[in-house]
């Protein structure tokens, strides 16, 4: 795979003096889905805005499809579709006119068949003659997505596309995203719902304080950073964790009578065998044992806390 | 050159105009009709002819200019301010359009609208006053130049304005006095010499005078000078817009 977006030493200092991006480097592969995670104010929107031409970079360069986003803005932008974080639509325009307008801005002729298929894909066809102000929030967001698609971009940026969208629709939207990926569209999305990134992304990038902390394949990330947890259910309740077990850093929940043990899944020694031995020495009888892989969310929280 | 984009912006802006056609036309037509009734018919009959033109006819070009100037400015400033206010301007920044194409689309549409309004007022004047247009082509050319240059000016206001108050302030505080003191209702030669000199610094004087020449063949100011002044005004506006876009002033962070 070759990279379709390449970001080199990109920095952004806003007029207020605030440094929103600090020398970010990132290669985005053609055809992948990249999820950008990060707390509020991390710089996700700033990064996307620079790539799409909304914000000027302070230094560094971005190329899309080999075209510099500043110097060759026409070629670069023709390849890009953006769904912004904030809903911004002309209230009196109909959905259909809004799409026609956008397609025209990108220098393309009207294509009734294409617009119909996009609107149908996003379950908006029956709303095509409605004014955008007559739509619900979730519908407006879908109109933004439709607008971003109507010039057939090769790279699609989705800045928190599922904010304010109900669960049902969110699933439909991810279905659309998967379809687009199948059509060869590269997708970059930001989201606060880590489970979404986990479900849909090929790679995950984590941004914090304007720095790209890491970008990795989702599975690799989870494996590398992943901790496993073992929940041990006991027959009898404990008054306290015995002294002999202190070195395992166990958590005890009296409510459901379980001990929780965290360990590195791919460490040399997991310590499970000795834990079991020590448990039986202490006369603790087990009822059930369950292990689980930590989710991206656990990893993410760990990462963000780590660096602060 | 992305002509499709210019067309897209232009026709979208025109669609807004036609969507609110009655509002867009009624207010300027009504107010100028009132002017024609009061100044043309009622007071005008007591006022002497100016340069051989009846007072009612004399004020026709000035009144058209009054409407055309305010309409150009408000149309163009609103046209670009509204998407800025809504945030939908993001589309212009992310589309493969150059600043020139954006200006062509928005200013072209604003100028077209105000020219249409100007022509409607001209037709309305027919109901109240008898007049003839001596140089119809020159009249149209003057109308077009005025619409374009003041739409450019309005575009600047729209981009620079931070809120709706500022958007309305400039037309109200600057343009209305300039137009009223620009010889809409009187000939410059009727003023005392000192005020004649002061008036020469008012750009609107040149517009109205030139426009009036196209109607009646007489004017306070040489027609060449009038044209030159409009050209200068237009170049200044273009320069400001060019600089604004180049530096991203008030547009991009
Ligand atoms: N126009 C601006 N002027 C000054 N500072 C800005 C501007 N836009 C954003 N910032 C600052 O830059 C930082 C990054 O903002 P950005 O919108 O990129 O964050 P984000 O990661 O998208 O956050 P969120 O998850 O809340 O959308 C924030 O601290 C923000 O206050
Ligand atoms: Mg954001």
Coordinates of C-alpha atoms and ligand atoms in Angstrom, one line a residue:
Chain A
X1 CA 0.0 0.0 0.0
X2 CA 1.2 3.5 -0.8
X3 CA 0.4 6.5 1.3
X4 CA -2.2 8.9 0.1
X5 CA -1.9 11.6 2.7
X6 CA 1.6 12.4 4.0
X7 CA 2.1 14.9 6.8
X8 CA 5.6 16.2 7.5
X9 CA 6.6 18.1 10.6
X10 CA 3.3 19.9 10.7
X11 CA 3.0 22.6 13.4
X12 CA 0.3 25.0 14.1
X13 CA 0.4 28.0 16.3
X14 CA -2.8 30.0 16.5
X15 CA -2.8 33.8 16.5
X16 CA -3.5 33.6 20.2
X17 CA -0.1 32.0 20.6
X18 CA -1.5 28.6 21.4
X19 CA 0.4 25.8 19.9
X20 CA -2.2 23.3 18.8
X21 CA 0.0 21.0 16.8
X22 CA 3.6 20.2 17.5
X23 CA 5.6 18.8 14.6
X24 CA 3.2 16.0 13.6
X25 CA 4.4 13.3 11.2
X26 CA 1.9 10.9 9.7
X27 CA 1.5 8.7 6.6
X28 CA -2.0 7.6 5.8
X29 CA -2.2 4.6 3.6
X30 CA -4.5 4.4 0.6
X31 CA -7.7 2.5 1.4
X32 CA -7.4 2.3 5.2
X33 CA -9.6 3.5 7.9
X34 CA -7.7 5.6 10.4
X35 CA -9.3 6.6 13.7
X36 CA -7.9 9.6 15.6
X37 CA -8.5 9.5 19.3
X38 CA -7.7 12.2 21.8
X39 CA -9.3 14.2 24.6
X40 CA -11.0 17.5 24.0
X41 CA -8.7 20.1 22.7
X42 CA -6.0 17.6 21.6
X43 CA -5.7 19.1 18.1
X44 CA -7.7 16.5 16.1
X45 CA -9.9 19.1 14.4
X46 CA -6.9 21.4 13.8
X47 CA -5.0 18.6 12.1
X48 CA -8.0 17.8 9.8
X49 CA -8.6 21.5 9.2
X50 CA -5.1 22.0 7.9
X51 CA -5.3 19.0 5.6
X52 CA -8.6 20.2 4.2
X53 CA -7.6 23.8 3.7
X54 CA -9.6 25.5 6.5
X55 CA -6.6 26.5 8.6
X56 CA -3.2 27.6 7.4
X57 CA -0.2 25.6 8.7
X58 CA 2.4 27.5 10.6
X59 CA 5.2 25.2 9.4
X60 CA 5.6 21.8 7.8
X61 CA 3.8 20.3 4.8
X62 CA 0.9 18.1 3.9
X63 CA 0.5 16.3 0.6
X64 CA -2.6 14.5 -0.6
X65 CA -2.3 12.2 -3.6
X66 CA 1.2 13.8 -4.0
X67 CA -0.2 17.3 -4.2
X68 CA 0.7 20.0 -1.7
X69 CA -2.4 21.2 0.1
X70 CA -1.3 24.8 -0.1
X71 CA 0.6 25.1 -3.4
X72 CA -1.5 22.6 -5.5
X73 CA -4.7 23.2 -3.5
X74 CA -7.0 22.5 -6.5
X75 CA -5.7 19.1 -7.2
X76 CA -5.4 18.2 -3.5
X77 CA -8.8 19.4 -2.5
X78 CA -10.5 17.7 -5.4
X79 CA -9.5 14.4 -3.8
X80 CA -10.8 15.3 -0.3
X81 CA -14.3 15.3 1.3
X82 CA -14.8 16.7 4.7
X83 CA -17.6 16.2 7.2
X84 CA -17.0 19.0 9.8
X85 CA -17.5 18.6 13.5
X86 CA -20.0 21.4 13.7
X87 CA -23.2 21.3 11.8
X88 CA -23.3 24.2 9.3
X89 CA -25.9 24.3 6.6
X90 CA -27.9 26.9 4.8
X91 CA -31.2 26.7 6.5
X92 CA -33.5 27.6 3.6
X93 CA -31.8 25.4 1.0
X94 CA -33.3 22.0 0.2
X95 CA -31.2 18.9 0.8
X96 CA -31.0 18.3 -2.9
X97 CA -29.9 21.8 -3.8
X98 CA -27.3 21.6 -1.0
X99 CA -25.8 18.6 -2.7
X100 CA -25.9 20.2 -6.2
X101 CA -24.2 23.3 -4.8
X102 CA -21.3 21.3 -3.4
X103 CA -20.8 19.2 -6.4
X104 CA -20.7 22.4 -8.5
X105 CA -18.1 23.9 -6.2
X106 CA -15.9 21.0 -6.9
X107 CA -16.2 21.8 -10.6
X108 CA -18.3 18.7 -11.5
X109 CA -21.4 18.6 -13.6
X110 CA -24.7 17.7 -12.0
X111 CA -25.2 13.9 -11.9
X112 CA -28.8 13.0 -10.8
X113 CA -28.0 9.2 -10.6
X114 CA -25.1 9.7 -8.3
X115 CA -26.9 12.1 -6.0
X116 CA -29.8 9.7 -5.8
X117 CA -27.6 6.8 -4.8
X118 CA -25.8 8.8 -2.2
X119 CA -29.0 10.1 -0.7
X120 CA -30.5 6.6 -0.7
X121 CA -27.4 5.1 1.0
X122 CA -27.8 7.6 3.8
X123 CA -31.5 7.1 4.1
X124 CA -32.2 10.7 3.0
X125 CA -33.9 10.2 -0.4
X126 CA -37.4 10.9 1.0
X127 CA -36.0 14.2 2.5
X128 CA -34.5 15.5 -0.6
X129 CA -36.9 18.3 -1.0
X130 CA -37.0 19.3 2.6
X131 CA -35.3 22.5 3.7
X132 CA -32.3 21.7 5.8
X133 CA -33.7 23.6 8.8
X134 CA -36.7 21.2 8.8
X135 CA -34.4 18.2 9.5
X136 CA -33.5 16.6 12.8
X137 CA -29.9 16.9 14.1
X138 CA -29.0 13.4 13.0
X139 CA -30.4 14.0 9.5
X140 CA -28.4 17.2 9.2
X141 CA -25.3 15.3 10.0
X142 CA -26.1 12.8 7.3
X143 CA -26.7 15.7 4.9
X144 CA -23.2 16.9 5.7
X145 CA -21.9 13.4 4.9
X146 CA -23.8 13.3 1.7
X147 CA -22.4 16.7 0.7
X148 CA -18.9 15.4 1.5
X149 CA -19.5 12.5 -0.8
X150 CA -21.1 14.1 -3.8
X151 CA -17.9 15.0 -5.6
X152 CA -16.6 11.4 -5.2
X153 CA -13.6 12.1 -3.0
X154 CA -10.8 9.5 -2.6
X155 CA -10.1 10.6 0.9
X156 CA -12.9 11.3 3.4
X157 CA -12.5 13.1 6.7
X158 CA -15.1 12.5 9.3
X159 CA -14.8 14.8 12.3
X160 CA -16.9 13.1 15.0
X161 CA -19.6 12.0 12.6
X162 CA -21.6 10.1 15.1
X163 CA -22.1 12.9 17.7
X164 CA -25.8 13.3 18.1
X165 CA -26.7 10.3 16.0
X166 CA -28.8 7.5 17.6
X167 CA -27.6 4.0 18.0
X168 CA -29.5 2.5 15.1
X169 CA -28.3 5.2 12.7
X170 CA -24.8 5.0 14.0
X171 CA -24.7 1.4 12.9
X172 CA -26.0 2.3 9.5
X173 CA -23.4 5.0 9.2
X174 CA -20.6 2.6 9.9
X175 CA -22.1 0.4 7.3
X176 CA -21.8 3.2 4.8
X177 CA -18.2 3.8 5.9
X178 CA -17.4 0.1 5.4
X179 CA -18.9 0.3 1.9
X180 CA -16.9 3.3 1.1
X181 CA -13.8 1.5 2.2
X182 CA -14.7 -1.3 -0.2
X183 CA -15.0 1.2 -3.0
X184 CA -11.4 2.2 -2.2
X185 CA -12.0 5.4 -0.3
X186 CA -9.5 6.2 2.4
X187 CA -11.3 7.3 5.6
X188 CA -10.0 9.3 8.5
X189 CA -12.3 9.8 11.4
X190 CA -12.2 11.2 14.9
X191 CA -14.4 10.0 17.6
X192 CA -14.7 9.9 21.3
X193 CA -16.4 6.6 21.2
X194 CA -13.5 4.3 21.5
X195 CA -15.6 1.2 20.9
X196 CA -16.3 2.6 17.5
X197 CA -12.7 3.1 16.6
X198 CA -12.2 -0.4 17.9
X199 CA -14.9 -1.8 15.8
X200 CA -14.2 -0.1 12.5
X201 CA -10.6 1.2 12.3
X202 CA -7.6 -0.5 10.7
X203 CA -5.2 1.8 12.5
X204 CA -5.6 4.0 15.5
X205 CA -3.8 7.3 16.2
X206 CA -3.7 8.9 19.6
X207 CA -3.3 12.7 19.8
X208 CA -2.8 14.6 23.0
X209 CA -1.7 18.2 23.5
X210 CA -0.9 18.6 19.8
X211 CA 1.4 15.6 19.7
X212 CA 0.8 12.4 17.9
X213 CA 1.6 9.9 20.6
X214 CA 1.3 6.9 18.5
X215 CA -0.2 5.4 15.3
X216 CA -0.5 1.7 15.2
X217 CA -2.5 -1.2 13.7
X218 CA -5.4 -1.6 16.0
X219 CA -4.6 -5.3 16.8
X220 CA -0.9 -4.6 17.3
X221 CA -1.8 -1.7 19.6
X222 CA -4.1 -3.8 21.7
X223 CA -1.6 -6.6 21.9
X224 CA 1.4 -4.5 22.7
X225 CA -0.3 -2.3 25.2
X226 CA -2.9 -4.8 26.2
X227 CA -3.3 -6.0 29.7
X228 CA -5.3 -9.0 30.5
X229 CA -7.5 -9.1 33.5
X230 CA -8.4 -12.2 35.4
X231 CA -11.5 -12.2 37.5
X232 CA -11.5 -14.8 40.2
X233 CA -14.8 -15.6 41.9
X234 CA -14.6 -17.0 45.3
X235 CA -16.8 -19.5 47.2
X236 CA -16.5 -17.6 50.5
X237 CA -16.2 -13.9 51.1
X238 CA -12.9 -12.5 52.3
X239 CA -12.4 -10.1 55.2
X240 CA -9.1 -8.9 53.8
X241 CA -6.6 -9.9 51.2
X242 CA -4.1 -12.1 53.0
X243 CA -0.6 -10.7 53.5
X244 CA 0.9 -13.5 51.4
X245 CA -0.9 -12.3 48.3
X246 CA 0.1 -8.6 48.6
X247 CA 2.6 -8.7 45.7
X248 CA -0.1 -9.5 43.2
X249 CA -1.8 -6.1 43.6
X250 CA -5.2 -7.8 43.7
X251 CA -8.4 -5.8 43.8
X252 CA -11.2 -7.3 45.9
X253 CA -14.8 -6.6 45.4
X254 CA -16.9 -7.7 48.3
X255 CA -20.1 -7.2 46.4
X256 CA -19.6 -10.0 43.8
X257 CA -16.9 -11.8 45.8
X258 CA -14.3 -11.5 43.2
X259 CA -10.5 -10.8 43.1
X260 CA -9.2 -9.1 40.0
X261 CA -5.7 -9.7 38.8
X262 CA -4.1 -7.6 36.0
X263 CA -1.1 -8.9 34.0
X264 CA 0.8 -8.3 30.8
X265 CA -0.7 -10.7 28.3
X266 CA 2.5 -11.1 26.4
X267 CA 4.9 -10.8 29.3
X268 CA 7.5 -13.5 29.8
X269 CA 5.9 -14.6 33.0
X270 CA 2.2 -13.9 33.7
X271 CA 2.4 -15.0 37.3
X272 CA -0.8 -16.9 37.0
X273 CA 0.7 -20.2 38.1
X274 CA 2.2 -18.9 41.3
X275 CA -0.9 -16.9 42.1
X276 CA -3.0 -20.0 41.9
X277 CA -0.5 -21.8 44.1
X278 CA -0.5 -19.0 46.7
X279 CA -4.3 -18.8 46.6
X280 CA -4.6 -22.4 47.5
X281 CA -1.8 -22.1 50.2
X282 CA -3.9 -19.3 51.8
X283 CA -6.9 -21.7 51.8
X284 CA -8.9 -19.6 49.4
X285 CA -11.3 -21.7 47.3
X286 CA -12.2 -20.6 43.8
X287 CA -15.6 -20.9 42.2
X288 CA -14.9 -19.5 38.7
X289 CA -12.2 -17.8 36.7
X290 CA -12.6 -15.5 33.7
X291 CA -10.0 -13.6 31.7
X292 CA -10.5 -10.7 29.4
X293 CA -8.5 -8.6 27.0
X294 CA -8.5 -4.9 27.8
X295 CA -10.3 -2.8 25.3
X296 CA -8.9 0.2 23.4
X297 CA -10.6 2.3 25.9
X298 CA -8.5 0.9 28.8
X299 CA -5.4 1.3 26.6
X300 CA -6.3 4.8 25.7
X301 CA -7.0 5.9 29.3
X302 CA -3.7 4.3 30.3
X303 CA -1.8 6.0 27.6
X304 CA -3.2 9.5 28.3
X305 CA -2.6 9.2 32.0
X306 CA 0.8 7.8 31.5
X307 CA 2.2 10.8 29.7
X308 CA 0.7 13.4 32.0
Chain B
X1 CA -10.5 28.3 -13.8
X2 CA -13.3 26.4 -12.1
X3 CA -16.3 27.9 -14.0
X4 CA -18.6 25.3 -12.6
X5 CA -18.0 26.6 -9.2
X6 CA -18.6 30.2 -10.2
X7 CA -21.8 29.1 -11.8
X8 CA -22.7 27.2 -8.7
X9 CA -22.2 30.1 -6.3
X10 CA -23.9 32.5 -8.7
X11 CA -27.0 30.5 -9.3
X12 CA -27.3 29.6 -5.6
X13 CA -27.2 33.3 -4.7
X14 CA -29.6 34.2 -7.4
X15 CA -31.9 31.5 -6.2
X16 CA -32.0 33.1 -2.8
X17 CA -32.9 36.4 -4.4
X18 CA -35.8 34.9 -6.4
X19 CA -37.0 32.9 -3.4
X20 CA -37.6 36.2 -1.6
X21 CA -38.4 38.1 -4.8
X22 CA -41.3 40.1 -3.3
X23 CA -39.3 41.2 -0.3
X24 CA -36.3 42.0 -2.5
X25 CA -38.3 44.2 -4.8
X26 CA -41.1 45.7 -2.8
X27 CA -39.1 47.8 -0.3
X28 CA -36.8 49.6 -2.8
X29 CA -39.7 50.1 -5.3
X30 CA -42.0 51.4 -2.6
X31 CA -39.6 53.8 -1.1
X32 CA -38.5 55.2 -4.4
X33 CA -42.1 55.6 -5.5
X34 CA -42.7 57.7 -2.4
X35 CA -39.7 59.8 -3.3
X36 CA -41.2 60.3 -6.8
X37 CA -44.5 61.3 -5.4
X38 CA -43.2 63.7 -2.7
X39 CA -40.2 65.2 -4.6
X40 CA -41.2 64.7 -8.1
X41 CA -44.9 65.4 -8.1
X42 CA -45.7 67.4 -5.0
X43 CA -42.6 69.6 -4.3
X44 CA -41.1 69.2 -7.7
X45 CA -43.8 71.2 -9.4
X46 CA -42.8 74.2 -7.4
X47 CA -39.1 73.9 -8.2
X48 CA -37.5 75.4 -11.3
X49 CA -36.0 73.3 -14.0
X50 CA -32.3 72.4 -13.6
X51 CA -30.2 72.7 -16.8
X52 CA -33.5 72.5 -18.8
X53 CA -34.6 69.3 -17.0
X54 CA -37.8 69.3 -14.9
X55 CA -37.0 68.6 -11.2
X56 CA -39.1 65.4 -11.2
X57 CA -36.9 63.9 -14.0
X58 CA -33.7 65.4 -12.6
X59 CA -34.0 63.3 -9.5
X60 CA -34.6 60.0 -11.3
X61 CA -31.0 59.0 -11.9
X62 CA -30.0 60.0 -8.3
X63 CA -32.8 57.9 -6.8
X64 CA -31.9 54.9 -8.9
X65 CA -28.3 55.3 -7.7
X66 CA -29.5 55.6 -4.1
X67 CA -31.2 52.2 -4.3
X68 CA -28.6 50.6 -6.4
X69 CA -25.7 51.6 -4.1
X70 CA -27.5 50.4 -0.9
X71 CA -28.7 47.2 -2.6
X72 CA -25.3 46.4 -4.0
X73 CA -23.7 46.8 -0.6
X74 CA -26.3 45.0 1.4
X75 CA -26.6 42.1 -1.1
X76 CA -22.9 41.5 -1.4
X77 CA -22.1 41.9 2.3
X78 CA -25.0 39.7 3.4
X79 CA -24.2 37.1 0.7
X80 CA -20.7 36.4 2.1
X81 CA -21.4 37.2 5.7
X82 CA -24.3 34.8 6.1
X83 CA -22.3 31.6 5.3
X84 CA -19.6 33.0 7.6
X85 CA -22.1 33.4 10.3
X86 CA -23.6 29.9 9.7
X87 CA -20.2 28.3 9.4
X88 CA -21.2 26.9 6.0
X89 CA -18.3 28.9 4.6
X90 CA -16.1 25.9 5.3
X91 CA -17.3 24.6 2.0
X92 CA -15.6 27.4 0.1
X93 CA -12.3 26.8 1.9
X94 CA -12.3 23.0 1.3
X95 CA -13.4 23.2 -2.4
X96 CA -11.0 23.6 -5.2
X97 CA -12.0 27.2 -5.8
X98 CA -9.7 30.2 -6.0
X99 CA -10.5 33.6 -4.4
X100 CA -11.1 35.0 -7.8
X101 CA -13.9 32.4 -8.4
X102 CA -15.5 33.1 -5.0
X103 CA -15.5 36.9 -5.7
X104 CA -16.8 36.4 -9.3
X105 CA -19.7 34.2 -8.0
X106 CA -20.8 36.4 -5.0
X107 CA -20.1 39.8 -6.4
X108 CA -21.5 38.8 -9.8
X109 CA -24.7 37.7 -8.2
X110 CA -25.0 40.8 -5.9
X111 CA -24.3 43.1 -8.9
X112 CA -26.9 41.3 -11.0
X113 CA -29.5 41.6 -8.3
X114 CA -29.0 45.3 -7.7
X115 CA -28.9 46.0 -11.5
X116 CA -32.3 44.3 -11.7
X117 CA -33.7 46.3 -8.9
X118 CA -32.3 49.5 -10.6
X119 CA -34.1 48.6 -13.8
X120 CA -37.3 47.9 -12.0
X121 CA -37.1 51.3 -10.3
X122 CA -36.4 52.9 -13.7
X123 CA -39.6 51.3 -15.0
X124 CA -41.5 52.4 -11.9
X125 CA -40.4 56.0 -12.5
X126 CA -42.2 55.9 -15.9
X127 CA -45.5 55.8 -14.0
X128 CA -44.8 59.1 -12.2
X129 CA -42.6 61.2 -14.4
X130 CA -41.9 61.8 -18.1
X131 CA -38.2 61.4 -19.0
X132 CA -36.1 60.3 -21.8
X133 CA -32.7 58.6 -21.8
X134 CA -30.3 60.3 -24.1
X135 CA -27.6 57.7 -24.0
X136 CA -29.2 54.3 -23.1
X137 CA -26.0 52.3 -23.6
X138 CA -23.9 54.6 -21.5
X139 CA -26.7 54.5 -18.9
X140 CA -26.5 50.7 -18.7
X141 CA -22.7 50.8 -18.6
X142 CA -22.8 53.2 -15.7
X143 CA -25.3 51.1 -13.9
X144 CA -23.3 48.0 -14.4
X145 CA -20.0 49.6 -13.3
X146 CA -21.7 51.0 -10.2
X147 CA -23.3 47.7 -9.3
X148 CA -20.0 45.9 -9.7
X149 CA -17.8 48.3 -7.8
X150 CA -20.2 48.7 -4.9
X151 CA -20.9 45.0 -4.7
X152 CA -17.1 44.6 -4.4
X153 CA -17.2 47.2 -1.6
X154 CA -20.1 45.3 0.1
X155 CA -18.1 42.1 -0.2
X156 CA -15.3 43.6 1.8
X157 CA -17.8 44.8 4.5
X158 CA -19.2 41.3 4.6
X159 CA -15.8 39.7 5.1
X160 CA -14.6 42.2 7.7
X161 CA -17.8 42.4 9.8
X162 CA -17.7 40.5 13.0
X163 CA -21.4 40.8 13.7
X164 CA -24.7 41.9 12.2
X165 CA -24.4 45.4 13.7
X166 CA -21.2 46.1 11.9
X167 CA -22.8 44.7 8.8
X168 CA -25.5 47.3 8.9
X169 CA -23.5 50.1 10.3
X170 CA -21.4 50.9 7.2
X171 CA -24.4 51.3 4.7
X172 CA -26.3 53.3 7.3
X173 CA -23.5 55.6 8.6
X174 CA -21.5 56.0 5.5
X175 CA -23.4 55.3 2.3
X176 CA -26.7 57.1 3.1
X177 CA -25.1 60.4 3.9
X178 CA -22.7 60.1 1.0
X179 CA -25.7 59.5 -1.4
X180 CA -27.9 62.3 0.0
X181 CA -25.0 64.7 -0.1
X182 CA -23.9 63.4 -3.5
X183 CA -26.3 65.4 -5.5
X184 CA -29.3 63.1 -5.8
X185 CA -31.7 65.9 -5.2
X186 CA -29.7 69.0 -6.4
X187 CA -27.1 70.1 -8.8
X188 CA -23.6 70.6 -7.3
X189 CA -23.6 74.1 -8.9
X190 CA -26.4 75.1 -6.6
X191 CA -24.1 74.9 -3.6
X192 CA -21.9 77.7 -2.3
X193 CA -18.3 77.4 -3.6
X194 CA -16.8 76.1 -0.4
X195 CA -19.3 73.2 -0.2
X196 CA -18.7 72.5 -3.9
X197 CA -15.1 71.8 -3.1
X198 CA -16.0 69.6 -0.2
X199 CA -18.4 67.7 -2.4
X200 CA -15.6 66.8 -4.8
X201 CA -14.2 64.4 -2.1
X202 CA -17.5 62.4 -2.2
X203 CA -17.1 59.5 -4.6
X204 CA -20.9 59.2 -5.0
X205 CA -21.0 62.6 -6.7
X206 CA -19.1 61.3 -9.7
X207 CA -21.4 58.3 -10.0
X208 CA -24.6 60.3 -9.9
X209 CA -23.3 63.0 -12.1
X210 CA -22.1 60.5 -14.7
X211 CA -25.4 58.6 -14.5
X212 CA -27.3 61.8 -14.9
X213 CA -25.2 62.7 -18.0
X214 CA -26.3 59.4 -19.6
X215 CA -29.9 60.4 -19.1
X216 CA -29.9 64.1 -20.0
X217 CA -26.6 64.9 -21.6
X218 CA -25.7 67.5 -19.0
X219 CA -23.7 67.1 -15.8
X220 CA -21.8 68.9 -13.1
X221 CA -18.7 66.9 -13.7
X222 CA -16.8 65.9 -16.9
X223 CA -18.0 62.4 -17.9
X224 CA -14.4 61.2 -18.4
X225 CA -13.6 62.2 -14.8
X226 CA -16.7 60.4 -13.6
X227 CA -15.6 57.2 -15.3
X228 CA -12.1 57.5 -14.0
X229 CA -13.3 57.9 -10.5
X230 CA -15.4 54.8 -10.7
X231 CA -12.4 52.9 -12.1
X232 CA -10.2 54.1 -9.2
X233 CA -12.8 53.1 -6.7
X234 CA -13.1 49.7 -8.3
X235 CA -9.4 49.1 -8.4
X236 CA -9.1 50.1 -4.7
X237 CA -11.8 47.6 -3.8
X238 CA -10.2 44.9 -5.8
X239 CA -6.9 45.7 -4.2
X240 CA -8.4 45.4 -0.7
X241 CA -10.1 42.1 -1.6
X242 CA -6.9 40.7 -3.1
X243 CA -4.9 41.7 0.0
X244 CA -7.6 40.3 2.3
X245 CA -7.5 36.9 0.7
X246 CA -3.8 36.8 0.2
X247 CA -3.1 37.4 3.9
X248 CA -6.2 35.5 5.0
X249 CA -7.1 38.6 7.1
X250 CA -10.4 37.8 8.9
X251 CA -10.9 34.7 6.9
X252 CA -8.4 32.0 7.9
X253 CA -6.5 31.4 11.1
Ligands
LIG1 N1 -9.1 29.5 16.1 C1 -8.4 29.2 17.2 N2 -7.7 30.1 17.8 C2 -7.0 29.8 18.9 N3 -7.0 28.5 19.5 C3 -7.7 27.6 18.9 C4 -8.4 27.8 17.7 N4 -9.0 26.7 17.3 C5 -8.7 25.8 18.2 N5 -7.9 26.3 19.1 C6 -7.2 25.6 20.3 O1 -6.5 24.5 19.7 C7 -6.6 23.3 20.5 C8 -7.0 22.2 19.7 O2 -8.3 22.4 19.2 P1 -9.0 21.3 18.3 O3 -10.3 21.8 17.9 O4 -8.1 20.9 17.2 O5 -9.2 20.1 19.3 P2 -10.0 18.7 19.1 O6 -8.9 17.6 19.3 O7 -10.7 18.7 17.8 O8 -11.0 18.7 20.3 P3 -12.5 18.1 20.4 O9 -12.4 16.7 20.7 O10 -13.1 18.9 21.6 O11 -13.2 18.4 19.1 C9 -7.6 23.7 21.6 O12 -6.9 24.0 22.8 C10 -8.3 24.9 21.1 O13 -8.6 25.8 22.2
LIG2 MG1 -12.6 18.5 17.3

